[in-house]
Coordinates of N, CA and C in Angstrom, one line a residue:
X1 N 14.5 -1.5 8.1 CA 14.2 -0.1 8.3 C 12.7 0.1 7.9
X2 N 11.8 0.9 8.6 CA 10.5 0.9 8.1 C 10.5 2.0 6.9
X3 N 9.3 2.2 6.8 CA 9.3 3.2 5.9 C 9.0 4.3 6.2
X4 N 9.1 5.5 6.0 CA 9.5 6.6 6.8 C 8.6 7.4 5.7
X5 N 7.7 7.9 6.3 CA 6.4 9.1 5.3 C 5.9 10.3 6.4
X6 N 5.6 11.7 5.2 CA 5.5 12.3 6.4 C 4.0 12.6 6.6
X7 N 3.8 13.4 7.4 CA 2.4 13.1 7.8 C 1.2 13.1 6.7
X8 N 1.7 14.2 5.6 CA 0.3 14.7 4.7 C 0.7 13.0 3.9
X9 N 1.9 12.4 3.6 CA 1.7 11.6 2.7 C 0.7 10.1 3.5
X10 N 0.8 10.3 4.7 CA 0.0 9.1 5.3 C -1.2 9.2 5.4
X11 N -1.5 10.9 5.1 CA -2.8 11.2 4.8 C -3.3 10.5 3.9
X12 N -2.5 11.2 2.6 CA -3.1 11.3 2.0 C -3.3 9.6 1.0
X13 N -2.2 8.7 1.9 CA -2.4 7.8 1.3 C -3.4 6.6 2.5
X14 N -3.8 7.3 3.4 CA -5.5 6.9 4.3 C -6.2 7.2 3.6
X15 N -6.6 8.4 3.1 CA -7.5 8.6 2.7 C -7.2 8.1 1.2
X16 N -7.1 7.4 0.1 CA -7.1 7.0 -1.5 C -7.5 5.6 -0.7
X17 N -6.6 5.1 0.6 CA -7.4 3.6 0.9 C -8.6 3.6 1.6
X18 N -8.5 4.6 1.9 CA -10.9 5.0 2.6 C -11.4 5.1 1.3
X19 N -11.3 5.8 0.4 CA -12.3 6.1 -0.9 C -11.7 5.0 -2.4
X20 N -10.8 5.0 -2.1 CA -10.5 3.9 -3.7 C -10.3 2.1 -3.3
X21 N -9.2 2.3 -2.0 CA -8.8 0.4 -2.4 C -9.7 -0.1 -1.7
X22 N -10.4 0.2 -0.5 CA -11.7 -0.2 0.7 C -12.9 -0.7 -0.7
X23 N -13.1 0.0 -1.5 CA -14.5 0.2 -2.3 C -14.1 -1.0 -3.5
X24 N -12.7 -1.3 -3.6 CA -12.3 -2.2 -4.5 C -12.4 -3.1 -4.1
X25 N -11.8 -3.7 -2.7 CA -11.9 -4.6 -1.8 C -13.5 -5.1 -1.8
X26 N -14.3 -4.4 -1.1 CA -15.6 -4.3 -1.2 C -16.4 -5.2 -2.3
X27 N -16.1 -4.9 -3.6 CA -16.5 -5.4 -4.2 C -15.9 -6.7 -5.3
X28 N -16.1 -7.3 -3.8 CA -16.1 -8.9 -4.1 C -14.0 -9.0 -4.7
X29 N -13.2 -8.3 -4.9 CA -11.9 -8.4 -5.2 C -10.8 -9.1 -4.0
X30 N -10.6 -10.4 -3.9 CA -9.5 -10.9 -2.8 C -8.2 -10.1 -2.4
X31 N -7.5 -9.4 -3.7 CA -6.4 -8.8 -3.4 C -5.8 -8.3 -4.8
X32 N -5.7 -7.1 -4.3 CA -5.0 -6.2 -5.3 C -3.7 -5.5 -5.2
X33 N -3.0 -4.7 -6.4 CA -1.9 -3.5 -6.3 C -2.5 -2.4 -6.2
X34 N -1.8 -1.0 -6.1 CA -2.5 0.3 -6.5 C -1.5 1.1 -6.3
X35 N -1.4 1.5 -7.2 CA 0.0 2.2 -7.5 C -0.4 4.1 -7.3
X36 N 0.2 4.7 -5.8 CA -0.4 6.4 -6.0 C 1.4 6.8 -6.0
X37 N 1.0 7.5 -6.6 CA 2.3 9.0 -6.7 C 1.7 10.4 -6.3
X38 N 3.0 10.7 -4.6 CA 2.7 11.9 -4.1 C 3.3 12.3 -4.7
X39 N 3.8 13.9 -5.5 CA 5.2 14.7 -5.8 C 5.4 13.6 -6.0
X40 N 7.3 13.5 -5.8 CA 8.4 12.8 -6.5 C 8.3 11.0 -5.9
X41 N 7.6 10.8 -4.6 CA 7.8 9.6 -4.3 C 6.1 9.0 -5.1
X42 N 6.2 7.5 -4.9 CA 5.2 6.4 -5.6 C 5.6 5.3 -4.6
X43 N 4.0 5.3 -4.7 CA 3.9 4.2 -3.4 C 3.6 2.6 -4.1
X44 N 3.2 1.5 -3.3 CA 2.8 0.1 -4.1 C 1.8 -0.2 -2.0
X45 N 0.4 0.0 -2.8 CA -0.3 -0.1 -1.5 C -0.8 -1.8 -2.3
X46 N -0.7 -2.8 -1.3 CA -1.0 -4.4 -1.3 C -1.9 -4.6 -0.2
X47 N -3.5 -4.5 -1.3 CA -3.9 -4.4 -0.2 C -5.3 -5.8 -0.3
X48 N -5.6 -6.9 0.8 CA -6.3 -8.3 0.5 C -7.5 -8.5 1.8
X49 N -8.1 -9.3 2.0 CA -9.0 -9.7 2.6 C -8.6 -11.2 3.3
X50 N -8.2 -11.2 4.7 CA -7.8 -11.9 5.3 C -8.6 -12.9 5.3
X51 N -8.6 -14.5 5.0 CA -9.2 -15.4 4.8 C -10.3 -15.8 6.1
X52 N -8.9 -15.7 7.0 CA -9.5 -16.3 8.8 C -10.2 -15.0 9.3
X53 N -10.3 -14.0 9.3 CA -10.7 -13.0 9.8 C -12.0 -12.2 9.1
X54 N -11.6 -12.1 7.4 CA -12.2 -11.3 6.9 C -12.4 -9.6 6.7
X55 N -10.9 -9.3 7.4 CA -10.8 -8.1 7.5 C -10.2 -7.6 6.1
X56 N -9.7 -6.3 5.7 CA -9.4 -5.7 4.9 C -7.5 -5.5 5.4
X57 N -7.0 -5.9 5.0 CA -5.6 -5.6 5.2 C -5.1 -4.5 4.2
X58 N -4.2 -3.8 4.6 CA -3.6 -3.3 3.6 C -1.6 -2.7 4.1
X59 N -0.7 -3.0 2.9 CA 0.6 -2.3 3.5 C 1.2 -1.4 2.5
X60 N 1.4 -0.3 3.1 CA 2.1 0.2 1.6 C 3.4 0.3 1.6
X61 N 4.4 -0.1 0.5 CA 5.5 0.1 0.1 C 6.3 1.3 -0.5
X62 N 6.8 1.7 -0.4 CA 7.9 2.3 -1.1 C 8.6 2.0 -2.8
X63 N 8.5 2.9 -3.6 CA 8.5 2.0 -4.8 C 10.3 3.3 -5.0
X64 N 10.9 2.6 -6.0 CA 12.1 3.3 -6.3 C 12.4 2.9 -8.3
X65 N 12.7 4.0 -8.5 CA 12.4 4.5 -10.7 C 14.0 3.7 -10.8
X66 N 13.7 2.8 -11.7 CA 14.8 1.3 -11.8 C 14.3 0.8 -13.4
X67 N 15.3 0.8 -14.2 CA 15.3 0.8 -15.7 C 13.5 1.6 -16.0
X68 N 13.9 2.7 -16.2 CA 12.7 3.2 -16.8 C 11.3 2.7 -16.2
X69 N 10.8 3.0 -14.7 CA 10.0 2.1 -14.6 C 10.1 2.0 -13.0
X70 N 8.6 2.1 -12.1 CA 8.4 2.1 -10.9 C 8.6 0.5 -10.9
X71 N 9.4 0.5 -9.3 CA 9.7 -1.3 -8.8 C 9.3 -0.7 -7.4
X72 N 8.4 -1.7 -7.0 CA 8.2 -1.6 -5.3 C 9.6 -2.4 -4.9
X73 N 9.8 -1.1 -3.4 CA 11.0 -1.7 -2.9 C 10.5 -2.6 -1.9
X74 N 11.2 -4.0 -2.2 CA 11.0 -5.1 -1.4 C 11.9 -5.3 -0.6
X75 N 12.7 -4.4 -0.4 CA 13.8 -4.8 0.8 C 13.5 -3.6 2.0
X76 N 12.9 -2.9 1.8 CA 12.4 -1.7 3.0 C 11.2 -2.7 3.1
X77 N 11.1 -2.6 4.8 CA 9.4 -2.9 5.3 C 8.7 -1.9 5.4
X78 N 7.4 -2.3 4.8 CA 6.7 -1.3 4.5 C 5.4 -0.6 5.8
X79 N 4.5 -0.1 5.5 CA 3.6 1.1 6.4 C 2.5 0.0 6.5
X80 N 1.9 -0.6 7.9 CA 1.0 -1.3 8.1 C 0.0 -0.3 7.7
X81 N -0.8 0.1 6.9 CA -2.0 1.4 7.0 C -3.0 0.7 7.6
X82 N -3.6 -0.9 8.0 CA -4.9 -1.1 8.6 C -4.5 -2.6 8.3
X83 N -5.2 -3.2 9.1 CA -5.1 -5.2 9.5 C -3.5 -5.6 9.8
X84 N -4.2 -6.8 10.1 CA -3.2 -7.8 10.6 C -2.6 -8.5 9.0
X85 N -0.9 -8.7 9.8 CA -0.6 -9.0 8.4 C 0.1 -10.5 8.4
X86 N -0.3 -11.4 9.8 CA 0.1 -12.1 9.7 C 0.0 -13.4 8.6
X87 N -0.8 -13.3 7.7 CA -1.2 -14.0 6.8 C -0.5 -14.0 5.3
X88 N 0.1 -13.2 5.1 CA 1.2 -12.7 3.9 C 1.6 -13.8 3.6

């Protein structure tokens, strides 16, 4: 099942990866987490720099509140937001 967001949340989680993970990436970082919370949902954006290409990948996840405590859901496929992901 993909992951299902509605429009402002794709916004608004384009736009924190144009101004926050892009600028992280940027600076010299292979691959990171970044954890945003719209309202009630929290996301797990994984986002790396494709070795063969050099592009900026990024996917965001779905996280779900599991003993006290955000867990990205690894059983939902997550939101391509930009690159190729064949490299995972």
């Amino acid at each position: 099942m993909n992951l299902q967001l509605t429009d402002y949340e794709r916004g608004y989680l384009t736009a924190y990866y144009d101004t926050v993970v892009f600028d992280s990436l940027a600076d010299n970082c292979d691959e990171d987490w970044f954890g945003v919370q719209i309202g009630d949902r929290m996301f797990d954006l994984k986002a790396w720099a494709d070795e063969d290409t050099g592009q900026f990948v990024c996917v965001v996840y779905d996280c779900v509140w599991l003993n006290d405590n955000w867990q990205t859901n690894s059983v939902q496929d997550g939101w391509v937001l930009t690159g190729e992901t064949d490299d995972e």
